[in-house]
Coordinates of C-alpha atoms and ligand atoms in Angstrom, one line a residue:
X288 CA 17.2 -1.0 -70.1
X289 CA 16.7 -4.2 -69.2
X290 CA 14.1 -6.6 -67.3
X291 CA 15.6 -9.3 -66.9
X292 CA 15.5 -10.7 -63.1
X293 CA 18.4 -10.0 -60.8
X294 CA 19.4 -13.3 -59.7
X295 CA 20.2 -11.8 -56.0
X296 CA 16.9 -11.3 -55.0
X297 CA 16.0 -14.9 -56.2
X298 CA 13.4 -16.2 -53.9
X299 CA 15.7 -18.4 -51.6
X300 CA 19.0 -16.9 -52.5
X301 CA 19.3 -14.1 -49.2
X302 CA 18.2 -17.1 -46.7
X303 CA 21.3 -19.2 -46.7
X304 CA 24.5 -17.4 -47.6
X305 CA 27.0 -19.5 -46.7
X306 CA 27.2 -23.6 -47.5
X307 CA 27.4 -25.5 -43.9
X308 CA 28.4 -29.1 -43.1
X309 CA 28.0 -29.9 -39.9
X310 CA 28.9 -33.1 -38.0
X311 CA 27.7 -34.0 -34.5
X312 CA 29.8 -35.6 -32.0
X313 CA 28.3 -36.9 -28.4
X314 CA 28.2 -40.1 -26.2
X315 CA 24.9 -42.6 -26.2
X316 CA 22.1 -41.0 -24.7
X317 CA 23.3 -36.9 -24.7
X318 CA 20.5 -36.4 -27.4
X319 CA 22.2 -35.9 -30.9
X320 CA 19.3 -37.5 -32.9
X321 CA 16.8 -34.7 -31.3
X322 CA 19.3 -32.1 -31.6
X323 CA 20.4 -33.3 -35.1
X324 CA 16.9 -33.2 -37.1
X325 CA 16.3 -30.0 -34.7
X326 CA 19.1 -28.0 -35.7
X327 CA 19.0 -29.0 -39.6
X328 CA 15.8 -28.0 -40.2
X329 CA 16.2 -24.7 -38.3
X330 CA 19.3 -24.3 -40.9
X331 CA 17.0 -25.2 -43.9
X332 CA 19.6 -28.2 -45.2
X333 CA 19.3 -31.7 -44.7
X334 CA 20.4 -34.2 -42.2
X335 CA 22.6 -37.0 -43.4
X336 CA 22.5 -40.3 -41.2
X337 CA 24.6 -43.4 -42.3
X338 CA 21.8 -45.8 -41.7
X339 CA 19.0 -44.3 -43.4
X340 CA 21.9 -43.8 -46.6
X341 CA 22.2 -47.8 -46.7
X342 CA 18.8 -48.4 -46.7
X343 CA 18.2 -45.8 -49.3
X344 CA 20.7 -47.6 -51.5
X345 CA 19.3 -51.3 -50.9
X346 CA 15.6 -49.8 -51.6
X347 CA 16.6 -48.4 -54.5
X348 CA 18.3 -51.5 -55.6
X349 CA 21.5 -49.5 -56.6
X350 CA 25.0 -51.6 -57.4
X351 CA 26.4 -50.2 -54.5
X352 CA 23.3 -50.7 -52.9
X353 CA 23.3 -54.7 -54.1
X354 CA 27.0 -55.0 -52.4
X355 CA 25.5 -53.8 -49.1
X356 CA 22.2 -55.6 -48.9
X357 CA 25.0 -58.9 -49.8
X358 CA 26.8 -57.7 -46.2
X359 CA 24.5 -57.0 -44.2
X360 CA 22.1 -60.1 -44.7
X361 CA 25.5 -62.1 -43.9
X362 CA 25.6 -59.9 -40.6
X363 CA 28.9 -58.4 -41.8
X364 CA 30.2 -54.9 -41.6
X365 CA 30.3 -52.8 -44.3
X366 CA 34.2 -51.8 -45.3
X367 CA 35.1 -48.3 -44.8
X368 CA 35.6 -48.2 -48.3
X369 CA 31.7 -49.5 -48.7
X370 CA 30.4 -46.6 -46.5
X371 CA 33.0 -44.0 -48.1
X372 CA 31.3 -44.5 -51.8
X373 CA 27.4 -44.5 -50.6
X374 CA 28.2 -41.1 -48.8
X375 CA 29.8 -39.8 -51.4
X376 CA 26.5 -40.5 -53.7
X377 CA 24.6 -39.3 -51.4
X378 CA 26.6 -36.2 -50.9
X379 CA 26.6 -35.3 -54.2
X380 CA 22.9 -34.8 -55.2
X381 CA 20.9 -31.4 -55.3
X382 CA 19.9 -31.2 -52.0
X383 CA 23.2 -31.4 -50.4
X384 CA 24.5 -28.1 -52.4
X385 CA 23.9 -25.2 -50.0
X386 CA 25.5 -28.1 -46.9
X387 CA 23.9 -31.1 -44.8
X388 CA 24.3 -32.1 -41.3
X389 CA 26.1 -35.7 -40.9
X390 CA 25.1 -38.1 -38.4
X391 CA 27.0 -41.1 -37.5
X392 CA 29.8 -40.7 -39.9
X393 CA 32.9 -40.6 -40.1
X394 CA 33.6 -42.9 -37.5
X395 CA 37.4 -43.5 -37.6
X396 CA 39.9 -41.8 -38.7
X397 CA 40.1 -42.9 -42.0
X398 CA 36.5 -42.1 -42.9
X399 CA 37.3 -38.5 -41.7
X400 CA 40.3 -38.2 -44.2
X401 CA 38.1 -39.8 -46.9
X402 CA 35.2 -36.9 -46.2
X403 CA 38.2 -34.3 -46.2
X404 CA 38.7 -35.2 -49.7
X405 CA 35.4 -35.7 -51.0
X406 CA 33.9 -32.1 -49.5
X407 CA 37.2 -30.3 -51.5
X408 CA 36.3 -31.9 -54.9
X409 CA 32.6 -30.9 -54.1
X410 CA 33.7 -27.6 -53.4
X411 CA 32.2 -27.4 -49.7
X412 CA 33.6 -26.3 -46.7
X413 CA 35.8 -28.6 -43.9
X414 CA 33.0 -29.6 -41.1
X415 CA 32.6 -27.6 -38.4
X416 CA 32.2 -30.7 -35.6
X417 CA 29.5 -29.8 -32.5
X418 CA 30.8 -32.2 -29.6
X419 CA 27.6 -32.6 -27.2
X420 CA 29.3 -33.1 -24.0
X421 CA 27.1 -34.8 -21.3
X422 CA 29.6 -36.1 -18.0
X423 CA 28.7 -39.8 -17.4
X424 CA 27.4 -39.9 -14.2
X425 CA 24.6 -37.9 -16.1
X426 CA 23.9 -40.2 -19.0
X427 CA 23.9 -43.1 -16.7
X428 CA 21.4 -41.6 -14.3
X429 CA 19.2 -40.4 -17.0
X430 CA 19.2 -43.4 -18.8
X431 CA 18.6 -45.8 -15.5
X432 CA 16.4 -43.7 -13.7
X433 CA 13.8 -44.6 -16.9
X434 CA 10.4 -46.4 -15.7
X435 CA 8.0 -47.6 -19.0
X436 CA 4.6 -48.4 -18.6
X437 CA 3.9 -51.8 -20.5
X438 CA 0.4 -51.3 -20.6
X439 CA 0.0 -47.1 -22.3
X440 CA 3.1 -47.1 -23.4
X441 CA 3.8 -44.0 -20.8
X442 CA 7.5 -42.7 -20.3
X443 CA 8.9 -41.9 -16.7
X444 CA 11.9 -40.8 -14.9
X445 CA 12.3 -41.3 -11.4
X446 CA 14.1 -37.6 -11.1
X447 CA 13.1 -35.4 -13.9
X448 CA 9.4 -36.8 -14.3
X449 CA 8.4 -39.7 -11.2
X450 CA 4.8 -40.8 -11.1
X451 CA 2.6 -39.2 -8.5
X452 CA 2.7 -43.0 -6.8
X453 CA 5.7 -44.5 -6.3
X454 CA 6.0 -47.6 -9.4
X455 CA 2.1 -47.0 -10.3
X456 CA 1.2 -45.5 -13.8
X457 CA -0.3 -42.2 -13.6
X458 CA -2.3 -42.8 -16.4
X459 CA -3.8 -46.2 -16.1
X460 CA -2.0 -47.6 -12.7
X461 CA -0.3 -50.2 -14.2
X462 CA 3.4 -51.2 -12.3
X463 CA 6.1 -49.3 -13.9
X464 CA 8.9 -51.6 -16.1
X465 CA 12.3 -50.6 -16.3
X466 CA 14.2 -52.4 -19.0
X467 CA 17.1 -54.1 -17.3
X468 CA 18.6 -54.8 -14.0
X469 CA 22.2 -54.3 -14.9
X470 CA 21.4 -51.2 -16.9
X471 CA 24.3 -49.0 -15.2
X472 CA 26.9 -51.8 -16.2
X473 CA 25.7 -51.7 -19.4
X474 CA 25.5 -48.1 -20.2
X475 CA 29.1 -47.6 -18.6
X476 CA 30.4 -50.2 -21.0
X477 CA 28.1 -48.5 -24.0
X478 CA 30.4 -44.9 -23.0
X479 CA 33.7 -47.1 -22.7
X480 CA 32.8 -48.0 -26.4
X481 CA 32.3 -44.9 -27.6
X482 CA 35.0 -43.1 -26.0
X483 CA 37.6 -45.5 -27.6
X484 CA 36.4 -45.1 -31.0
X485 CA 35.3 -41.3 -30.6
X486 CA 38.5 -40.0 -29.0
X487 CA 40.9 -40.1 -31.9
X488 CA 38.3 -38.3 -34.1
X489 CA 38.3 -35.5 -31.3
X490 CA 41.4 -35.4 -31.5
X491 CA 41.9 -35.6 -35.4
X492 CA 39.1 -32.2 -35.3
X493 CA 39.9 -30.4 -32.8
X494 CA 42.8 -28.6 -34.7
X495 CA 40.1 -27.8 -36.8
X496 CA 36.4 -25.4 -36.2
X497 CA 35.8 -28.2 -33.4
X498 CA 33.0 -26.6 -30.5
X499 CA 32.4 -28.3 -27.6
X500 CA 29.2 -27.4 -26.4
X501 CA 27.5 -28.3 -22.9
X502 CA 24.8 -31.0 -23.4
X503 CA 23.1 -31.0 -19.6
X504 CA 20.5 -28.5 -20.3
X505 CA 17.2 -29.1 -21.5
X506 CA 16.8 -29.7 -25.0
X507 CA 16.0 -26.1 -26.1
X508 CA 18.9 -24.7 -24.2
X509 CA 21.3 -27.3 -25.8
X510 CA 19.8 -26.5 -28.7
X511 CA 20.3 -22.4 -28.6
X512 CA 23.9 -23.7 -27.2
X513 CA 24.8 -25.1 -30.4
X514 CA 23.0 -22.5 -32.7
X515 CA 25.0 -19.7 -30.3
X516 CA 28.0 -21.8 -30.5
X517 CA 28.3 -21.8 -34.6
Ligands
ZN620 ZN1 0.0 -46.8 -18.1

């Protein structure tokens, strides 16, 4: 007879049964940062954002870390090969083991075929890639229709949320800011970027578990989109 513990009723071991990497996909504006940090820590496993990597290295004074702090203070770009070894540290420690969510990489091709690579030798699955769509017309009216208050700090839109008096803060009557004049022009050629670099890595996934999911709800029903959708 024995007593030694079965290891299948571990605490933690029944929650998550399968490993998960996840990769979000959506134009400026469609709310992938929200939805991101939402939908990792409903799955229990960390989210995985380029930036916050780099800076992790450079605070932590690592060689690879030392090569990217030498880039970036020359305002340079960090190589593809760069970014391909500090995810691949970061991919590889405890935390990632049971799967992570990855935001803002890959972005090219390249990067993608890299990651491909580097999830077989660490045993995990290929990504399943969420695609937020939002149609333009949406993302620029959202995005436009935004009125600030300089003085509380208080956040308006002129459809979804308009102050009881037209351009007047509701809070402390200050006139309503909105940050630029040519804002349309310039989130059009913000989703003219994006869609050039984007497109070939919809393309390169969506032979593979690619879901496109409908990003003009509210939050909590893009959310329950996503969570429905894998
Ligand atoms: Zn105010």
């Amino acid at each position: 007879m024995t007593t030694a513990t079965d290891p299948s009723i571990a605490p933690g071991s029944s929650a998550v049964k399968t490993k998960r990497v996840l990769l979000l996909l959506g134009p400026p504006g469609c709310g992938k940062g929200t939805q991101g940090e939402r939908l990792a820590k409903r799955l229990g496993i960390p989210t995985i954002s380029t930036g916050e990597m780099i800076r992790a290295e450079i605070k932590a004074g690592s060689e690879l870390g030392k090569i990217a702090a030498g880039v970036t203070i020359t305002g340079g770009l960090l190589s593809d090969d760069l970014v391909n070894q500090i995810v691949e540290s970061r991919l590889s420690k405890d935390d990632c083991a049971r799967g992570f969510l990855l935001d803002g990489y890959p972005r090219s091709i390249d990067q993608a075929k890299f990651l491909s690579g580097l999830l077989e030798r660490l045993k995990m699955p290929q990504p399943t890639v969420i695609h937020i769509d939002v149609p333009n017309d949406l993302l620029v009216s959202r995005t436009c229709l935004r009125r600030y208050c300089a003085v509380c700090g208080a956040l308006y839109n002129l459809q979804s949320k308009p102050p009881k008096k037209d351009g007047t803060c509701d809070s402390c009557g200050a006139p309503l800011q909105q940050r630029a004049d040519d804002c349309e022009e310039t989130v059009r050629n913000r989703l003219l970027a994006y869609e050039k670099s984007t497109a070939p890595l919809i393309g390169h996934y969506s032979a593979g578990d690619y879901k496109r999911v409908e990003g003009t709800g509210t939050p909590d029903e893009v959310l329950e989109a996503i969570v429905a959708a894998i």
